XYZ file of C-alpha atoms in Angstrom:
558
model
C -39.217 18.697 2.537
C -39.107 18.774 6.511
C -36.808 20.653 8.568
C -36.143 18.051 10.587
C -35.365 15.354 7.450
C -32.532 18.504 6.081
C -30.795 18.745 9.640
C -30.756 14.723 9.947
C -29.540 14.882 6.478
C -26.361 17.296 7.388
C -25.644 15.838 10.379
C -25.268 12.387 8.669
C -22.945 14.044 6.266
C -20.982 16.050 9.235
C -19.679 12.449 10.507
C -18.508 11.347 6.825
C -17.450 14.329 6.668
C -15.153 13.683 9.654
C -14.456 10.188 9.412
C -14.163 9.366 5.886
C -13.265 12.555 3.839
C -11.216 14.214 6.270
C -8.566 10.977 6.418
C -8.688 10.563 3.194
C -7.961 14.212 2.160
C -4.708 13.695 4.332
C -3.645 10.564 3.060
C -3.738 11.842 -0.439
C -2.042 15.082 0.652
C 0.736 13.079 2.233
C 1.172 11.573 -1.204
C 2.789 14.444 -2.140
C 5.117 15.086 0.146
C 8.945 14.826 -0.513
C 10.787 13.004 2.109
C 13.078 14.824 4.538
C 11.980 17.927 3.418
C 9.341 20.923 3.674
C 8.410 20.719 -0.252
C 6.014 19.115 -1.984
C 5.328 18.142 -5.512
C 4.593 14.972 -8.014
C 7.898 13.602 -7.434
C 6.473 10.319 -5.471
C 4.302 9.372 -8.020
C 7.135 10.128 -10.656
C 9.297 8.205 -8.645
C 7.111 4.975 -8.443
C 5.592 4.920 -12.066
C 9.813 5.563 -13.297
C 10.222 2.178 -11.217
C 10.414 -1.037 -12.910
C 10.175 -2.499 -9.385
C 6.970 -1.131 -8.850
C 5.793 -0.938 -12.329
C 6.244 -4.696 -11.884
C 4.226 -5.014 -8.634
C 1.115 -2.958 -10.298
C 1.150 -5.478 -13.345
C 1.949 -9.069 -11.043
C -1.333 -7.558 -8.636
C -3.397 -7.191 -12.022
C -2.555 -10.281 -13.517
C -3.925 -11.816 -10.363
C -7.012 -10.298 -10.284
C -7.706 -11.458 -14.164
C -7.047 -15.000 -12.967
C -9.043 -14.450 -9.775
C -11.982 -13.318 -11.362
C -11.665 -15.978 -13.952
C -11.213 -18.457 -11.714
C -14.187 -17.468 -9.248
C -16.531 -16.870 -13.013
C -16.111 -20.506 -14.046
C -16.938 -22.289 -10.760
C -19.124 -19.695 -9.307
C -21.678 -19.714 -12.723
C -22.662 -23.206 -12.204
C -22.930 -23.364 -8.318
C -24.918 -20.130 -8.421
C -27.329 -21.648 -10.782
C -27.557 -24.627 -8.757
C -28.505 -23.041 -5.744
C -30.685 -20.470 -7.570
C -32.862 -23.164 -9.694
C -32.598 -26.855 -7.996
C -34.639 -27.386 -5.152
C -32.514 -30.058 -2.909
C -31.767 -31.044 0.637
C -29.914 -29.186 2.787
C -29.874 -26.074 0.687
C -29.512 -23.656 3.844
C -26.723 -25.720 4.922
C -24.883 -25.347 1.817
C -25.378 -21.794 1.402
C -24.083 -20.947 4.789
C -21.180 -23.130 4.052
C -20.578 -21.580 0.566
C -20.632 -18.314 2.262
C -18.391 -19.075 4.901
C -15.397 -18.077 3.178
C -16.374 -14.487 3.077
C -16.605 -13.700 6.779
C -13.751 -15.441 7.471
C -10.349 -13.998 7.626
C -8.714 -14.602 3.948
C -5.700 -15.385 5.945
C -7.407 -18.370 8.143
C -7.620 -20.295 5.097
C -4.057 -19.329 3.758
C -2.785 -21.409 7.348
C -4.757 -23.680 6.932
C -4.314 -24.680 3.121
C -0.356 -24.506 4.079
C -0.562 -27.401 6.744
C -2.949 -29.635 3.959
C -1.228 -28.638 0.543
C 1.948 -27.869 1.666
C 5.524 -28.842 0.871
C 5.084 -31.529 3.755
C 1.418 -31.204 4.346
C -0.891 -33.786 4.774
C -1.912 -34.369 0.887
C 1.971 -34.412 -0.343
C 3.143 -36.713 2.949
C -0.027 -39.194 2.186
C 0.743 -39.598 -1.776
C 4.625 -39.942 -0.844
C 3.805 -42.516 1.752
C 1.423 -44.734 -0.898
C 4.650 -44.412 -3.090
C 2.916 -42.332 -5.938
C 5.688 -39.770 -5.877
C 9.100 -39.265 -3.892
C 9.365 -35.416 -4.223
C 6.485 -33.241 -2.630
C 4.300 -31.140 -5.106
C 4.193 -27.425 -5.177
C 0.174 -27.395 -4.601
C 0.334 -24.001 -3.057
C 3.088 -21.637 -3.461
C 3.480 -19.091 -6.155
C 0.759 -17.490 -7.921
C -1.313 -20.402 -8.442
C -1.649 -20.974 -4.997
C -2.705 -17.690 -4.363
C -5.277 -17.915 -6.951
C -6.924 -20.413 -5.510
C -6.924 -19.125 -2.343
C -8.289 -15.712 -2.925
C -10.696 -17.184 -5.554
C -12.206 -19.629 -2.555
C -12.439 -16.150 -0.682
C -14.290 -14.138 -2.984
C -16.453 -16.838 -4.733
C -19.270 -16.001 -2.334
C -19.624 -12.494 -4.516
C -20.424 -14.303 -7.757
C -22.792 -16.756 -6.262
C -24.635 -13.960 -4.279
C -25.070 -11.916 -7.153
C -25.678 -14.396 -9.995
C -28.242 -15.978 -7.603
C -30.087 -13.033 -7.620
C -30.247 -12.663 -11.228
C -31.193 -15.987 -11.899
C -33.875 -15.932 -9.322
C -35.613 -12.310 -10.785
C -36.081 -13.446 -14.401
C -38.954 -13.484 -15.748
C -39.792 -16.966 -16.403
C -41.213 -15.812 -19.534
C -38.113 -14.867 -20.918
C -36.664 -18.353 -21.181
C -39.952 -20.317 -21.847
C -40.128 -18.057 -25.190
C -36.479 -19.263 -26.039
C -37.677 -23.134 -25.179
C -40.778 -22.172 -27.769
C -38.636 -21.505 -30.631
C -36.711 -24.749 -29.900
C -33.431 -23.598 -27.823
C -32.096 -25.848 -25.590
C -31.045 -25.846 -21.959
C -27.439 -25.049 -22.586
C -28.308 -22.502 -25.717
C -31.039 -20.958 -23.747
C -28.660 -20.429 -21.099
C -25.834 -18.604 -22.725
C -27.883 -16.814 -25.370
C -30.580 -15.821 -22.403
C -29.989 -16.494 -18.963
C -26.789 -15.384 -18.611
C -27.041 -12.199 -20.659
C -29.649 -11.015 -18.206
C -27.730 -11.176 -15.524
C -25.279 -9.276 -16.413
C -25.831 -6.797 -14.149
C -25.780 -8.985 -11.293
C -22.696 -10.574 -12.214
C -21.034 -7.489 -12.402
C -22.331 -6.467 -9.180
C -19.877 -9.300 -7.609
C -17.355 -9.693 -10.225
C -16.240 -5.530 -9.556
C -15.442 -6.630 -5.618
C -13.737 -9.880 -7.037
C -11.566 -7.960 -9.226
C -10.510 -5.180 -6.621
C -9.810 -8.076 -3.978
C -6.186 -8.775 -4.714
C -5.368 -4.837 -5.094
C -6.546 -5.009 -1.489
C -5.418 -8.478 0.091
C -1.494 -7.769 1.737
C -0.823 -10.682 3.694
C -1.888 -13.428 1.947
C 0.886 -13.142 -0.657
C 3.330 -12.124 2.478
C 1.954 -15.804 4.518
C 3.137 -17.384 0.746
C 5.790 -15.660 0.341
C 4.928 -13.481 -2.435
C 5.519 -9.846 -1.782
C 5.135 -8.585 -5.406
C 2.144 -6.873 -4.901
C 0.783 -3.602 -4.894
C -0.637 -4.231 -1.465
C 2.279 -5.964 0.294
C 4.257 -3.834 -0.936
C 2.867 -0.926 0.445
C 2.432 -2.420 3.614
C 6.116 -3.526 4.432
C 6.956 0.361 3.157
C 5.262 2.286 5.696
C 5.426 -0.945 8.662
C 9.482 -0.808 8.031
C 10.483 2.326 7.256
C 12.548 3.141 9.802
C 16.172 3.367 8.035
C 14.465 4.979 4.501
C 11.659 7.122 5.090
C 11.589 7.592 1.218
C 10.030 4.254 1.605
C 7.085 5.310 3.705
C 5.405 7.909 0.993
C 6.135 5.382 -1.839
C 3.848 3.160 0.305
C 1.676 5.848 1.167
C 2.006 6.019 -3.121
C 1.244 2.568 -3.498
C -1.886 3.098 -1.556
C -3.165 5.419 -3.381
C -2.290 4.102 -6.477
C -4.650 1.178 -5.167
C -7.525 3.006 -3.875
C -7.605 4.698 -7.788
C -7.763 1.379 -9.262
C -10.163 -0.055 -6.631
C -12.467 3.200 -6.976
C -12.108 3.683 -10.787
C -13.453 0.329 -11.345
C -15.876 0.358 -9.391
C -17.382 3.830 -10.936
C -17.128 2.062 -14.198
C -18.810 -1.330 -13.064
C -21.657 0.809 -11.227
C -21.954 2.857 -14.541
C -22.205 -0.065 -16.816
C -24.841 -1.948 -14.154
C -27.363 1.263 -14.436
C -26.953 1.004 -18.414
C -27.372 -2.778 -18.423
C -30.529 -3.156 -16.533
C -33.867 -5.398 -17.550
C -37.204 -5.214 -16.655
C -39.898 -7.572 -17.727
C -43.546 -6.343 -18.581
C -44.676 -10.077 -18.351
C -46.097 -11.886 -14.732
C -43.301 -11.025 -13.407
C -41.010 -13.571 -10.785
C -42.025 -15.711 -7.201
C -39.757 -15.245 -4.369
C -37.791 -17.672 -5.461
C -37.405 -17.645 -9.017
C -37.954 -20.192 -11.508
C -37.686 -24.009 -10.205
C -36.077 -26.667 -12.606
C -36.187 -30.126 -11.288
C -33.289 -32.002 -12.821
C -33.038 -35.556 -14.061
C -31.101 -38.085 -11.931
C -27.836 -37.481 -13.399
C -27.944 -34.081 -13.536
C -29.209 -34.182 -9.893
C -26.143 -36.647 -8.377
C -23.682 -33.901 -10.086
C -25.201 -30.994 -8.697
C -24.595 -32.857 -5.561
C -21.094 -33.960 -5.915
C -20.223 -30.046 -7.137
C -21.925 -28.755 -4.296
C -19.783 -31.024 -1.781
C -16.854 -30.591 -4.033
C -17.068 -26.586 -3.084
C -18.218 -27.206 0.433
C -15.273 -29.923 1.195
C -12.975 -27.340 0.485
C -14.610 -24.779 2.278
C -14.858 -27.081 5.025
C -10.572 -27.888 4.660
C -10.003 -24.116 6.408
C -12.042 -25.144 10.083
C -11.498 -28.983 9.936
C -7.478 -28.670 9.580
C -7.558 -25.169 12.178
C -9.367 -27.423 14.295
C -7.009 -30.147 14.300
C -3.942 -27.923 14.926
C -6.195 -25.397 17.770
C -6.086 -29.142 19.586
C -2.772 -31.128 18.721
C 0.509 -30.735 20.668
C 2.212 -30.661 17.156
C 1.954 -31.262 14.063
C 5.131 -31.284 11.610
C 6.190 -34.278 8.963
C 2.906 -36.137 9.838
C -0.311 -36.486 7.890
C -2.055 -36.203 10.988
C -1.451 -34.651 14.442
C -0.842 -37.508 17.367
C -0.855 -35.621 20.270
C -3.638 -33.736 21.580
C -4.100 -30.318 23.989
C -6.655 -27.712 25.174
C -3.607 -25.958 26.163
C -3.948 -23.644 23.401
C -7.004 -22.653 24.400
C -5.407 -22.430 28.024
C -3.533 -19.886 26.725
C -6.226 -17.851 24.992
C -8.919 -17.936 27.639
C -6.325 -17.685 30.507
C -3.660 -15.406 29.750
C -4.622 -13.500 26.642
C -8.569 -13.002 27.409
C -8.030 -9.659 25.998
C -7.958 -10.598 22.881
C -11.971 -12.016 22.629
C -12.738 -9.232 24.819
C -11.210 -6.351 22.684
C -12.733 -7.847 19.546
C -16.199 -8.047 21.425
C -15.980 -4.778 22.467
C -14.673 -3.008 19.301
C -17.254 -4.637 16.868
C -20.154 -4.184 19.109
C -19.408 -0.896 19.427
C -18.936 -0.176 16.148
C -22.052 -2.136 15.350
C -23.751 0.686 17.763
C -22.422 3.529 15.379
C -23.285 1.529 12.411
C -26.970 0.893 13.459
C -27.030 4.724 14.973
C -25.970 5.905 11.556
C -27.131 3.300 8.928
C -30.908 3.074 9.738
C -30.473 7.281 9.619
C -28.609 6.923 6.486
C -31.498 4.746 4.982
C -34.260 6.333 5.619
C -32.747 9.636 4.350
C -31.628 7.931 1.489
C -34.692 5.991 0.460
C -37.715 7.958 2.045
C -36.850 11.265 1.193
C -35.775 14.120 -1.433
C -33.296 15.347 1.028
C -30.306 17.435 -1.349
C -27.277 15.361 -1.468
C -28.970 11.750 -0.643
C -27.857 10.200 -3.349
C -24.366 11.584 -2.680
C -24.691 10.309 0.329
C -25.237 6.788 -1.074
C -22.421 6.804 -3.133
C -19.956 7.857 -0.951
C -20.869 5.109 1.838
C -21.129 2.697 -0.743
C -17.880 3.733 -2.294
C -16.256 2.345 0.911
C -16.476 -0.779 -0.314
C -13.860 -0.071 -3.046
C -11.380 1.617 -0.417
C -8.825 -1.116 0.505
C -8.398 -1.802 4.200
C -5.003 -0.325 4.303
C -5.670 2.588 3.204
C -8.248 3.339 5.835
C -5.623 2.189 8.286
C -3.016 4.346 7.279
C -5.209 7.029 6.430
C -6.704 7.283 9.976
C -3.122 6.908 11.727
C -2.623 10.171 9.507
C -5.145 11.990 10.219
C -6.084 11.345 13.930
C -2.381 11.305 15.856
C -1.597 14.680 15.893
C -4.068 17.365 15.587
C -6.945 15.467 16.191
C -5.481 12.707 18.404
C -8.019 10.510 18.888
C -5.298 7.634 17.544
C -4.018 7.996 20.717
C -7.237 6.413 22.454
C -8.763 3.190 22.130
C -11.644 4.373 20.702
C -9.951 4.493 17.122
C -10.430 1.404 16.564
C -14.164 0.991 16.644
C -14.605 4.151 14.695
C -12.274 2.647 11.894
C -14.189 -0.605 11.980
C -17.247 1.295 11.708
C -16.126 3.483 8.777
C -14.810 0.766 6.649
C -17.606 -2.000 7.508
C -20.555 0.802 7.690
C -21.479 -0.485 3.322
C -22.840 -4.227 4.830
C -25.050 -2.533 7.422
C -26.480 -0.162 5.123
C -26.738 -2.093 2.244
C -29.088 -4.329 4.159
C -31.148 -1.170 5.442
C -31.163 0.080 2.055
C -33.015 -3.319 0.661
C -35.442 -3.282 3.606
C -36.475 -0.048 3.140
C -37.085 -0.594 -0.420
C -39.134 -3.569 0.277
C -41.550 -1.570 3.166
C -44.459 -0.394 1.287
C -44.425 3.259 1.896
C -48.327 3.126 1.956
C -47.738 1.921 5.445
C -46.131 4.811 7.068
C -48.646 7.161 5.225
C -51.257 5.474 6.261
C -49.660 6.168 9.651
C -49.038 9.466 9.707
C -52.429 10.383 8.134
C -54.140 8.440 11.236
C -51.338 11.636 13.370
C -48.895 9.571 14.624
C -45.675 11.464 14.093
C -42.356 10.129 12.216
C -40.406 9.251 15.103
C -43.703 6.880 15.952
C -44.626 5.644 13.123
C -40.797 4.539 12.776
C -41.051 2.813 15.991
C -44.293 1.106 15.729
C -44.505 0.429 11.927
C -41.153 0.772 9.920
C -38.780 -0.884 12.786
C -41.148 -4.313 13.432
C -41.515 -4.489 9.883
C -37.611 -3.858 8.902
C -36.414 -6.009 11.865
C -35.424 -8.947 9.798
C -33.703 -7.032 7.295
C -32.240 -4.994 10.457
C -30.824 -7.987 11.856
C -29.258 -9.362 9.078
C -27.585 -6.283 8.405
C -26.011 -6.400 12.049
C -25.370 -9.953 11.730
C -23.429 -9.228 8.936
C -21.797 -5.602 10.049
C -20.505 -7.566 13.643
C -18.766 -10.347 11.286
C -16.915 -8.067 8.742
C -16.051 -6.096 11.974
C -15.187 -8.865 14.240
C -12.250 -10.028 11.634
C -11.090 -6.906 10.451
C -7.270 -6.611 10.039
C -6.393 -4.076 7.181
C -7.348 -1.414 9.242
C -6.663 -1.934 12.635
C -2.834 -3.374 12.334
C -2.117 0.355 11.554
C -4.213 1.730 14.362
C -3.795 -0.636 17.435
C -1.183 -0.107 20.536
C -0.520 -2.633 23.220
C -3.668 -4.143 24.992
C -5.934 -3.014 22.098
C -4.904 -6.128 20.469
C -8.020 -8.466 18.467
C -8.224 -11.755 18.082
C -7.207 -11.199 14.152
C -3.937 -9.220 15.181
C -3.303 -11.961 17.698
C -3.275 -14.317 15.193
C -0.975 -12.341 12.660
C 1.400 -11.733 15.468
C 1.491 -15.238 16.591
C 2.495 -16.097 12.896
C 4.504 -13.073 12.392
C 7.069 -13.626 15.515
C 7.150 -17.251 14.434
C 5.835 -18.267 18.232
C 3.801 -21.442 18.553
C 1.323 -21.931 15.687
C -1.442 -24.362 17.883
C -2.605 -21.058 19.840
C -2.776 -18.884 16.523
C -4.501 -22.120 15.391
C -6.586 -21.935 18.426
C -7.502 -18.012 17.320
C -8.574 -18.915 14.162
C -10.758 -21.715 14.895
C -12.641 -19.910 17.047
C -13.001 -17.173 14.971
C -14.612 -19.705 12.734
C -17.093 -21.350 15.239
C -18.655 -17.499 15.607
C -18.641 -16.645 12.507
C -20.416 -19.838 11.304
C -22.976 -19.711 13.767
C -23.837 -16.420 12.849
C -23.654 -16.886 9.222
C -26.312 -19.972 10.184
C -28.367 -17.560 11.569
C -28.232 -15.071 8.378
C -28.895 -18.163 6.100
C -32.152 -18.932 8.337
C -33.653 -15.543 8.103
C -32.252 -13.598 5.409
C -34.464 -14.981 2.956
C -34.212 -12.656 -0.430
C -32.534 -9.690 1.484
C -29.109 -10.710 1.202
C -29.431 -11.444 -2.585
C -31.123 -8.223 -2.931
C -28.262 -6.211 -1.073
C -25.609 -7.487 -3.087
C -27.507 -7.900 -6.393
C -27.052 -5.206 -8.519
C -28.445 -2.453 -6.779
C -25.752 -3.209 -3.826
C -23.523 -1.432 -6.216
């Protein structure tokens, strides 16, 4: 154990230290603070579990995630399994569009599903103007609505992860079951699916925790029973109660215990739950079934099925980024680019600060995640493992309450709230997981035979790293920032706590263009081209991710 590997190793922990345990410490210690006073005690959390209010919230946010995860189970199995098994055309194409939703702003699609399934959208003005129905159809708001918009959000996570179950089976496995005479559909459920358990729980844990996490979208449909909404409008308005403020701050935590617990308990069950096979083993990409005709043309029109709504969030954002207006029509009629006047022109600061914040928090992640991955994978270093867990655990913290734990913790006596450089240190705290989950794959897929062979021959770590482990984890590497600059780029949770005037992003532009009720084209605009970026980068993950993305999210991405 090198000197050198044990100072890396604390200095790693030194920044968690300082930008993850530190805020959270003080967000839980403001928990328990009572409210226009100098005392402390339990009385918050006495206060909000005595509520029937609140009490109500916690049970309406986990009823949604039950039908969330439900939802996202039944259509993600069979798309997964699609992609996983069938070979057909334009397979990278439909993977990048099935992914789309997840790097995409939840609330982008909420707009955009408004102006198409709306009281007077397009769908409910077209089937009143063929004369199927006089009244408009509630298509979208109330819990349904939500359901199926936080299900299209999160439905990448099932696919991901049952994809990369069904591609590692061991062929063998199922060809036994076909031996003693099972069929496709009894071979699945009594042996596929089983072994992918683990997998599917790798995706389904994230699914779950979503809507314990998700504040606006129930706030764009008008839905603010929810944990998460809830706590947000407490601390935003708080102003005439500040009672209010540490029952958000309550509400918060309460969340980040759910979001945490269950994801302990998924990780736990995922370890138990594991297979191996003993037999040939797998190819790189799994077993290939080629379907009959029928079964073929379905797989096609379920495929398009998912992607034409997928495809509903940019087409419709598109239409609106370039129409005049568009109210009681099925279709806009007058056209623009003067919302995009407006963005380019006079709010360039915007795409600039949202450049400038991700990228740099991209820096930090890549300064601290290829580190963190070596440490963790390459070495016996004390604490590595703890290490792990704790970045990885991110992923269970909801957005808010890194927000509001950082506008804690860093405005007074470490006031670096007070500088713009918060914000790319909170995007690279809560997106730091994506980068290092991809690092963490790579790493396990470098034969370590390589760098021994390397240092044997005297080159020393730092060149070995350079000219054998970086060319060799580039791809990998890339992906990972690929993916770190999108979760960064529309990051909102966080930063709608943390930014001032002129630190503005293009995702708080488009919240505040909703939120003052100003001209919806230019948020519109926003979105859209939020969505060209983020699609041409996802294009470029889909082209050379290969089986790195799978294996980040599969179950050892838990």
């Amino acid at each position: 154990m090198s000197r050198g590997n044990i100072s890396l190793a604390a200095l790693l922990w030194l920044v968690i230290a300082f930008l993850v345990l530190y805020p959270m410490s003080i967000l839980v210690l403001q928990s328990f603070k009572i409210a226009e006073t100098d005392n402390w005690g339990i009385s918050n959390y006495l206060g909000f579990f005595q509520d029937t209010y609140y009490l109500k919230t916690f049970g309406n946010t986990l009823l949604l995630s039950v039908l969330v995860l439900l939802t996202t189970t039944l259509f993600g199995v069979p798309l997964a399994y699609i992609l996983a098994r069938y070979r057909h055309w334009g397979k990278t194409v439909f993977t990048a569009l099935i992914l789309l939703p997840i790097v995409l702003p939840a609330y982008a699609g909420v707009f955009a599903f408004i102006i198409f399934f709306g009281k007077y959208g397009t769908l409910n003005l077209l089937l009143m103007e063929t004369g199927l129905f006089k009244t408009p159809i509630n298509f979208i708001y109330g819990i349904h609505g939500l359901v199926f918009i936080q299900s299209l959000h999160m439905l990448p996570f099932i696919v991901l992860g049952l994809s990369a179950g069904f591609t590692n089976i061991d062929p063998s496995f199922e060809e036994a079951a076909e031996v003693e005479g099972a069929g496709g559909f009894r071979r699945f459920i009594t042996v596929t699916l089983p072994l992918c358990t683990p997998s599917y729980l790798a995706g389904a844990v994230i699914v779950f925790l979503w809507p314990f996490t998700d504040w606006l979208t129930p706030m764009i449909l008008g839905q603010v029973d929810f944990l998460p909404s809830v706590a947000y409008i407490n601390i935003a308005y708080h102003f005439t109660d500040v009672h209010r403020k540490y029952m958000g701050i309550v509400a918060v935590i309460v969340s980040a215990v759910v979001c945490i617990s269950l994801f302990l308990l998924a990780r736990w069950w995922v370890e138990r739950k594991k297979y191996t096979g003993l037999s040939k083993g797998t190819t790189s990409e799994g077993r290939v079934i080629e379907p009959g005709p029928l079964v073929k043309l379905s797989a096609y029109l379920y495929m398009f099925f998912i992607a034409g709504l997928v495809l509903l969030i940019p087409i419709v954002l598109g239409l609106s980024a370039f129409s005049r207006r568009w109210v009681f029509e099925p279709f806009p009629t007058h056209w623009t680019l003067e919302n995009f006047r407006v963005i380019l022109l006079e709010t360039p600061v915007l795409i600039q600060n949202s450049f400038v914040f991700s990228g740099i928090a991209l820096l930090f992640g890549i300064a601290f995640g290829l580190p963190a991955a070596y440490i963790i994978v390459r070495t016996r270093v004390p604490g590595r493992n703890a290490l792990d867990f704790v970045i990885t655990l991110m992923l269970a913290f909801p957005g808010i309450a890194v927000g509001v734990s950082y506008l804690l913790g860093f405005w007074k006596g470490i006031p670096l709230a007070q500088y713009w450089i918060i914000m790319p240190l909170a995007l690279f705290a809560r997106r730091l997981p994506y980068f290092l989950r991809m690092a963490h794959s790579s790493y396990l897929q470098l034969d370590i035979s390589l760098e021994e062979a390397s240092e044997v021959s005297g080159a020393g770590k730092l060149r070995t790293f350079l000219n054998i482990s970086l060319p060799l984890l580039i791809k990998g590497v890339l992906v990972g920032v690929v993916m770190f600059f999108i979760m960064a780029f529309q990051e909102i949770s966080t930063a709608i706590f943390l930014y001032r005037g002129g630190w503005e992003t293009l995702p708080i532009g488009i919240y505040l263009n909703w939120h003052r009720g100003m001209e919806f084209g230019i948020a519109a605009a926003m979105a859209f081209l939020m969505i060209v970026i983020a699609f041409i980068l996802l294009l470029i993950i889909s082209r050379i991710a290969g089986g790195i993305l799978k294996a980040a999210w599969g179950p050892g991405g838990t």
